[in-house]
Amino acid sequence: MAADNTQKASAPDSRGKAWSVLIVSTLSFTVCFMVWMMFGVIGIPVKKMLNLNATEFGLLTAMPVLTGSLVRVPLGIWTDRYGGRIVMACLMAATIPAIWLMAYATQYWHFLTIGLFVGLAGGSFSVGTPYVARWFPKSQQGMAMGVYGAGNSGSAVNKFIAPLILLGFGWAAVPQVYAAIMLGTLLLFWMFSHSDPAHLVPSNVKFGDQLRALKDPRVLKYCQYYSIVFGGYVALALWMVQYYIGEFGLDIKQAALLAACFSLPGGVLRAVGGWLSDRYGAHSVTWWVLWVSWICLFLLSYPQTDFTISTVNGPKTFHLGLNVWLFTALMFILGIAWAFGKASVFKYIADDYPANIGAISGIVGLAGGLGGFVLPIMFGALLDLTGIRSSAFMLLYGVVWVSLIWMYWTEVRRTDVVRGAA
């Protein structure tokens, strides 16, 4: 009888801890993502200061993404073995000195090198995802991971905060303020997060055992999906401010505000994507996300074009291209689609690998992060090569084609996406 009373008392306590962990972890991930995307704004004055071309600018913005991607697999595995609380706290603490030192960089190689250490903040995703998921029942894991993943909105927060600091105090003040914010967030995380030994992978499970599931071809497919919905999101979040400035002649404050119309829904609505994935299944949500992406990227790919035709009254010239408002509307829709897609891919993982979420989310997150690293460099190279800014969207359009074809042959041919599996 006493045991029953203890169990009843512990259930609300466990739920309270679960929500506390989810809230403070989401806050921490938001700050980490804000720091990770810092170059998307401060890179603009740095590019001018160092006289960088588009490819060099792409590499500058991508360097933090590289480190944040490469550390995702070991961080996910350490989370399984040691717990998300200690791993997340150590990770956040390790980034603070590098963030502060960014303010004193003066040469290109300084920014690249320090950016690698700042990029550790991006690894927080593969720590928090399994950490929060294990506090909730399977029926709510999509929601929990979606809420946590809404920390991607740190990219939009960066676009709101960084321009104000930059215009008021100069670009060097941005990393100093961000270092202070990271320190305060670390203290809050440690005060309100919790640990549960039952969530750890048993100590007799070896490193190789955790990685064995990576031989499953489904993991490669999820990596491909995530390389577009997350890798593309990161790449465009870094690229859009300078795109608005170059394409539409806006100043940095206006450009950052409009770029946030893509970044904000692409982060915040991930929680809705988690709920939809719980309700309708990861497959259906991902399939429709890819088709919406295909349509938006097709329209965004068309460059500003002037053409002349011969008429009975002589030659007439026409202009074809998106204005800033239509462009922003399409980016807003694309951000929503990718928010849903980021959640649905991780719902696949929670469903298929419930005992190995950390390792699998780490490798899928690695693929998405590497997409976020490679794509800005390719955006810059294509711009230098062709001189067409919308070539970035042409590239993403091709990546979506690959995902659609792969999904059709491996899933859609065997599934009714409206009524479910036959």
Coordinates of C-alpha atoms in Angstrom, one line a residue, residues 44 64-65 161 289:
I44 CA 28.5 41.1 -43.3
P64 CA 31.1 26.8 -37.0
V65 CA 28.7 24.5 -38.7
I161 CA 19.5 41.0 -31.5
V289 CA 7.1 18.6 -46.8

